[in-house]
mmCIF file of C-alpha atoms and ligand atoms in Angstrom:
data_model
loop_
_atom_site.group_PDB
_atom_site.id
_atom_site.type_symbol
_atom_site.label_atom_id
_atom_site.label_comp_id
_atom_site.label_asym_id
_atom_site.label_seq_id
_atom_site.Cartn_x
_atom_site.Cartn_y
_atom_site.Cartn_z
ATOM 1 C CA MET A 1 1.069 -12.267 -14.348
ATOM 2 C CA HIS A 2 -1.520 -9.687 -15.390
ATOM 3 C CA PRO A 3 -0.223 -7.349 -18.158
ATOM 4 C CA LYS A 4 -0.855 -4.214 -16.029
ATOM 5 C CA ILE A 5 0.846 -5.618 -12.896
ATOM 6 C CA ILE A 6 4.601 -5.555 -12.401
ATOM 7 C CA ALA A 7 6.687 -6.961 -9.530
ATOM 8 C CA LYS A 8 10.077 -5.391 -8.888
ATOM 9 C CA VAL A 9 12.777 -4.929 -6.271
ATOM 10 C CA GLY A 10 13.521 -1.475 -4.940
ATOM 11 C CA ASP A 11 12.970 1.334 -2.483
ATOM 12 C CA ILE A 12 9.400 2.584 -2.876
ATOM 13 C CA THR A 13 10.382 6.128 -1.849
ATOM 14 C CA LYS A 14 12.316 6.393 -5.143
ATOM 15 C CA GLU A 15 9.362 5.442 -7.374
ATOM 16 C CA ASN A 16 8.553 8.082 -9.977
ATOM 17 C CA VAL A 17 4.844 7.346 -10.260
ATOM 18 C CA CYS A 18 1.598 9.179 -9.563
ATOM 19 C CA ALA A 19 1.155 7.651 -6.100
ATOM 20 C CA ILE A 20 3.008 5.350 -3.743
ATOM 21 C CA ILE A 21 1.108 3.489 -1.052
ATOM 22 C CA ASN A 22 2.237 3.654 2.564
ATOM 23 C CA ALA A 23 1.784 0.762 5.007
ATOM 24 C CA ALA A 24 0.922 3.152 7.841
ATOM 25 C CA ASN A 25 -0.531 2.740 11.315
ATOM 26 C CA ARG A 26 -3.827 4.252 12.446
ATOM 27 C CA SER A 27 -2.152 7.299 14.011
ATOM 28 C CA LEU A 28 -0.823 8.392 10.563
ATOM 29 C CA MET A 29 2.058 9.992 12.459
ATOM 30 C CA GLY A 30 4.805 7.776 11.019
ATOM 31 C CA GLY A 31 6.578 4.746 12.411
ATOM 32 C CA GLY A 32 9.188 2.194 11.342
ATOM 33 C CA GLY A 33 9.531 0.116 8.152
ATOM 34 C CA VAL A 34 8.251 1.565 4.900
ATOM 35 C CA ASP A 35 6.228 4.189 6.820
ATOM 36 C CA GLY A 36 9.388 5.549 8.453
ATOM 37 C CA ALA A 37 11.224 5.564 5.107
ATOM 38 C CA ILE A 38 8.368 7.462 3.397
ATOM 39 C CA HIS A 39 8.081 10.124 6.105
ATOM 40 C CA GLN A 40 11.851 10.558 6.135
ATOM 41 C CA ALA A 41 12.185 10.837 2.350
ATOM 42 C CA GLY A 42 9.093 13.019 1.867
ATOM 43 C CA GLY A 43 9.754 15.443 4.709
ATOM 44 C CA SER A 44 7.491 17.305 7.124
ATOM 45 C CA ALA A 45 4.771 18.165 4.551
ATOM 46 C CA ILE A 46 3.469 14.596 4.792
ATOM 47 C CA ARG A 47 3.159 14.670 8.558
ATOM 48 C CA GLU A 48 1.442 18.065 8.421
ATOM 49 C CA ALA A 49 -1.074 16.765 5.850
ATOM 50 C CA CYS A 50 -1.665 13.661 7.994
ATOM 51 C CA GLN A 51 -2.258 15.828 11.052
ATOM 52 C CA LYS A 52 -4.973 17.728 9.147
ATOM 53 C CA ILE A 53 -6.635 14.475 8.073
ATOM 54 C CA ARG A 54 -6.655 13.307 11.691
ATOM 55 C CA GLN A 55 -8.216 16.566 12.862
ATOM 56 C CA MET A 56 -10.806 16.891 10.096
ATOM 57 C CA GLN A 57 -11.725 13.301 9.218
ATOM 58 C CA TYR A 58 -10.333 10.684 11.567
ATOM 59 C CA PRO A 59 -9.824 12.010 15.124
ATOM 60 C CA GLU A 60 -9.704 8.403 16.385
ATOM 61 C CA GLY A 61 -7.174 7.360 13.747
ATOM 62 C CA LEU A 62 -7.537 5.782 10.303
ATOM 63 C CA PRO A 63 -9.429 2.472 10.584
ATOM 64 C CA THR A 64 -7.739 -0.686 9.304
ATOM 65 C CA GLY A 65 -8.377 -1.227 5.600
ATOM 66 C CA LYS A 66 -9.198 2.422 4.791
ATOM 67 C CA ALA A 67 -7.021 4.747 2.660
ATOM 68 C CA VAL A 68 -6.332 8.497 2.530
ATOM 69 C CA ALA A 69 -4.088 10.572 0.255
ATOM 70 C CA THR A 70 -1.538 13.294 0.991
ATOM 71 C CA THR A 71 1.236 15.048 -0.879
ATOM 72 C CA ALA A 72 4.440 13.034 -1.386
ATOM 73 C CA GLY A 73 6.493 16.030 -0.256
ATOM 74 C CA GLU A 74 10.043 15.837 -1.570
ATOM 75 C CA MET A 75 9.714 12.373 -3.153
ATOM 76 C CA PRO A 76 9.454 11.978 -6.957
ATOM 77 C CA SER A 77 5.882 10.676 -6.802
ATOM 78 C CA LYS A 78 2.987 13.113 -6.542
ATOM 79 C CA TYR A 79 0.903 11.526 -3.790
ATOM 80 C CA VAL A 80 1.202 9.131 -0.886
ATOM 81 C CA ILE A 81 -1.855 6.994 -0.235
ATOM 82 C CA HIS A 82 -1.768 5.902 3.396
ATOM 83 C CA THR A 83 -3.523 2.690 4.331
ATOM 84 C CA VAL A 84 -3.494 0.667 7.541
ATOM 85 C CA GLY A 85 -2.966 -3.057 7.169
ATOM 86 C CA PRO A 86 -4.276 -5.627 9.643
ATOM 87 C CA ILE A 87 -2.040 -6.834 12.478
ATOM 88 C CA TYR A 88 -1.904 -10.550 11.711
ATOM 89 C CA HIS A 89 -2.113 -11.935 15.232
ATOM 90 C CA GLN A 90 -5.116 -9.678 15.994
ATOM 91 C CA CYS A 91 -7.291 -9.800 12.868
ATOM 92 C CA GLY A 92 -8.681 -13.362 13.192
ATOM 93 C CA GLN A 93 -11.315 -14.182 10.569
ATOM 94 C CA GLU A 94 -11.208 -10.635 9.197
ATOM 95 C CA CYS A 95 -7.559 -10.770 8.054
ATOM 96 C CA THR A 96 -8.213 -11.549 4.392
ATOM 97 C CA VAL A 97 -11.021 -9.019 3.965
ATOM 98 C CA LEU A 98 -9.103 -6.274 5.757
ATOM 99 C CA LEU A 99 -5.906 -6.785 3.760
ATOM 100 C CA ALA A 100 -7.856 -6.904 0.472
ATOM 101 C CA SER A 101 -9.637 -3.657 1.511
ATOM 102 C CA CYS A 102 -6.276 -1.911 1.872
ATOM 103 C CA TYR A 103 -5.554 -2.658 -1.775
ATOM 104 C CA THR A 104 -9.051 -1.946 -3.104
ATOM 105 C CA ASN A 105 -9.478 1.325 -1.165
ATOM 106 C CA SER A 106 -5.996 2.486 -2.197
ATOM 107 C CA LEU A 107 -6.776 1.697 -5.841
ATOM 108 C CA GLN A 108 -10.064 3.600 -5.617
ATOM 109 C CA THR A 109 -8.273 6.578 -4.073
ATOM 110 C CA ALA A 110 -5.641 6.486 -6.836
ATOM 111 C CA VAL A 111 -8.282 6.444 -9.567
ATOM 112 C CA ALA A 112 -10.110 9.361 -7.890
ATOM 113 C CA LEU A 113 -6.820 11.303 -7.998
ATOM 114 C CA GLY A 114 -6.518 10.583 -11.719
ATOM 115 C CA CYS A 115 -3.477 8.324 -11.330
ATOM 116 C CA LYS A 116 -2.330 6.126 -14.214
ATOM 117 C CA GLU A 117 0.521 4.382 -12.374
ATOM 118 C CA ILE A 118 0.956 3.533 -8.701
ATOM 119 C CA SER A 119 3.295 1.455 -6.522
ATOM 120 C CA PHE A 120 2.419 -0.755 -3.554
ATOM 121 C CA PRO A 121 4.689 -2.149 -0.848
ATOM 122 C CA ALA A 122 3.850 -5.550 0.669
ATOM 123 C CA ILE A 123 1.344 -4.196 3.218
ATOM 124 C CA SER A 124 1.319 -5.880 6.667
ATOM 125 C CA THR A 125 4.166 -8.306 5.857
ATOM 126 C CA GLY A 126 6.791 -6.612 8.056
ATOM 127 C CA ILE A 127 6.111 -5.386 11.577
ATOM 128 C CA TYR A 128 2.419 -6.444 11.328
ATOM 129 C CA GLY A 129 3.489 -10.074 10.742
ATOM 130 C CA TYR A 130 1.234 -11.188 7.869
ATOM 131 C CA PRO A 131 2.662 -14.372 6.284
ATOM 132 C CA LYS A 132 4.186 -13.286 2.990
ATOM 133 C CA GLU A 133 2.704 -15.967 0.711
ATOM 134 C CA LYS A 134 -0.797 -15.434 2.070
ATOM 135 C CA ALA A 135 -0.435 -11.660 1.735
ATOM 136 C CA ALA A 136 0.900 -12.012 -1.832
ATOM 137 C CA PHE A 137 -2.096 -14.071 -2.918
ATOM 138 C CA ILE A 138 -4.582 -11.598 -1.396
ATOM 139 C CA ALA A 139 -2.747 -8.538 -2.757
ATOM 140 C CA TYR A 140 -2.457 -9.866 -6.290
ATOM 141 C CA HIS A 141 -6.064 -10.989 -6.510
ATOM 142 C CA ALA A 142 -7.423 -7.750 -5.014
ATOM 143 C CA VAL A 143 -5.508 -5.738 -7.638
ATOM 144 C CA LYS A 144 -6.360 -8.099 -10.500
ATOM 145 C CA ASP A 145 -10.078 -8.056 -9.600
ATOM 146 C CA PHE A 146 -10.070 -4.267 -9.333
ATOM 147 C CA LEU A 147 -8.401 -3.880 -12.738
ATOM 148 C CA ALA A 148 -10.881 -6.323 -14.290
ATOM 149 C CA ALA A 149 -13.822 -4.330 -12.924
ATOM 150 C CA THR A 150 -12.655 -0.851 -13.925
ATOM 151 C CA ASN A 151 -12.380 0.785 -17.308
ATOM 152 C CA GLN A 152 -9.667 3.147 -15.997
ATOM 153 C CA GLU A 153 -6.154 2.982 -17.437
ATOM 154 C CA LEU A 154 -3.958 1.984 -14.465
ATOM 155 C CA LYS A 155 -0.574 0.304 -14.122
ATOM 156 C CA VAL A 156 0.249 -1.238 -10.733
ATOM 157 C CA ASN A 157 3.739 -1.979 -9.429
ATOM 158 C CA PHE A 158 4.483 -4.200 -6.452
ATOM 159 C CA VAL A 159 7.779 -2.983 -5.005
ATOM 160 C CA PHE A 160 9.621 -5.482 -2.809
ATOM 161 C CA HIS A 161 12.491 -4.567 -0.564
ATOM 162 C CA ASN A 162 14.557 -7.605 -1.608
ATOM 163 C CA SER A 163 14.652 -10.200 -4.395
ATOM 164 C CA HIS A 164 13.619 -13.040 -2.084
ATOM 165 C CA ASP A 165 10.268 -11.326 -1.364
ATOM 166 C CA LYS A 166 9.738 -10.608 -5.070
ATOM 167 C CA GLU A 167 10.420 -14.247 -6.001
ATOM 168 C CA LEU A 168 8.074 -15.454 -3.267
ATOM 169 C CA PHE A 169 5.365 -13.176 -4.670
ATOM 170 C CA GLU A 170 5.903 -14.387 -8.239
ATOM 171 C CA LYS A 171 5.892 -18.024 -7.152
ATOM 172 C CA THR A 172 2.647 -17.490 -5.243
ATOM 173 C CA VAL A 173 0.705 -15.666 -7.949
ATOM 174 C CA PHE A 174 1.809 -17.666 -11.004
HETATM 175 N N1 AR6 B 201 10.518 0.125 -0.005
HETATM 176 C C1 AR6 B 201 9.776 -0.984 -0.258
HETATM 177 N N2 AR6 B 201 9.437 -1.869 0.694
HETATM 178 C C2 AR6 B 201 9.869 -1.642 1.952
HETATM 179 C C3 AR6 B 201 10.645 -0.513 2.307
HETATM 180 C C4 AR6 B 201 10.975 0.401 1.271
HETATM 181 N N3 AR6 B 201 11.710 1.509 1.486
HETATM 182 N N4 AR6 B 201 10.916 -0.574 3.641
HETATM 183 C C5 AR6 B 201 10.330 -1.701 4.096
HETATM 184 N N5 AR6 B 201 9.708 -2.357 3.091
HETATM 185 P P1 AR6 B 201 6.401 -2.708 7.257
HETATM 186 P P2 AR6 B 201 3.636 -3.384 8.058
HETATM 187 C C6 AR6 B 201 8.914 -3.603 3.118
HETATM 188 O O1 AR6 B 201 6.891 -3.229 8.554
HETATM 189 O O2 AR6 B 201 3.999 -4.800 8.246
HETATM 190 C C7 AR6 B 201 5.356 0.768 10.717
HETATM 191 O O3 AR6 B 201 5.987 1.064 11.915
HETATM 192 C C8 AR6 B 201 9.216 -4.595 4.225
HETATM 193 O O4 AR6 B 201 10.293 -5.440 3.843
HETATM 194 O O5 AR6 B 201 6.925 -1.409 6.768
HETATM 195 O O6 AR6 B 201 2.367 -3.036 7.320
HETATM 196 C C9 AR6 B 201 4.003 1.450 10.599
HETATM 197 O O7 AR6 B 201 4.002 2.715 11.212
HETATM 198 C C10 AR6 B 201 7.897 -5.367 4.315
HETATM 199 O O8 AR6 B 201 7.881 -6.449 3.398
HETATM 200 O O9 AR6 B 201 4.770 -2.515 7.298
HETATM 201 C C11 AR6 B 201 3.104 0.484 11.285
HETATM 202 O O10 AR6 B 201 3.135 0.668 12.691
HETATM 203 C C12 AR6 B 201 6.849 -4.365 3.862
HETATM 204 O O11 AR6 B 201 7.561 -3.229 3.369
HETATM 205 C C13 AR6 B 201 3.688 -0.863 10.952
HETATM 206 O O12 AR6 B 201 5.069 -0.617 10.682
HETATM 207 C C14 AR6 B 201 5.916 -3.902 4.948
HETATM 208 O O13 AR6 B 201 6.622 -3.836 6.181
HETATM 209 C C15 AR6 B 201 3.085 -1.442 9.691
HETATM 210 O O14 AR6 B 201 3.592 -2.732 9.493
#
């Protein structure tokens, strides 16, 4: 494992880091899974910030693979970076590139915000159905490649909801 990358088990809404990443949908208006947990824990400030982003930047919704930042509201982290993962049964040959873009664009957004530590969930591996091993490989390599190419100081946590998912990730990337 890369020295700046850590895998752990937990609830991402409790992370005390500069930014947590949200596996959102293109509406940015909340949903189930980690998105629902983040909106619930952070409170209405997140939804209000997302509404502004929709009005000003993305009236059609946030395209898959892109990332935008808002306040984290009442959560311990400072920012939420919302990204939209690919829906596995719809993304065809673009799946890998789109999932990697979620990580790379979120990392770029975090660096632009001056973040030194951020936490990712396993984007697309829940409701969006991305096979977990495949997603782990793409996620790890996207982060590792980004860290290799930047001179910014950045620590990246992968936060899994259960130990089985964390072990699967570690087995895949080692
Ligand atoms: N902390 C860390 N990981 C979590 C948490 C949590 N609190 N809750 C769930 N996970 P999903 P997707 C894990 O479905 O597949 C939403 O409705 C979960 O175990 O949240 O990208 C959105 O609005 C899984 O491994 O995101 C979209 O419509 C991972 O987070 C859609 O779901 C991602 O699962 C996005 O689907």
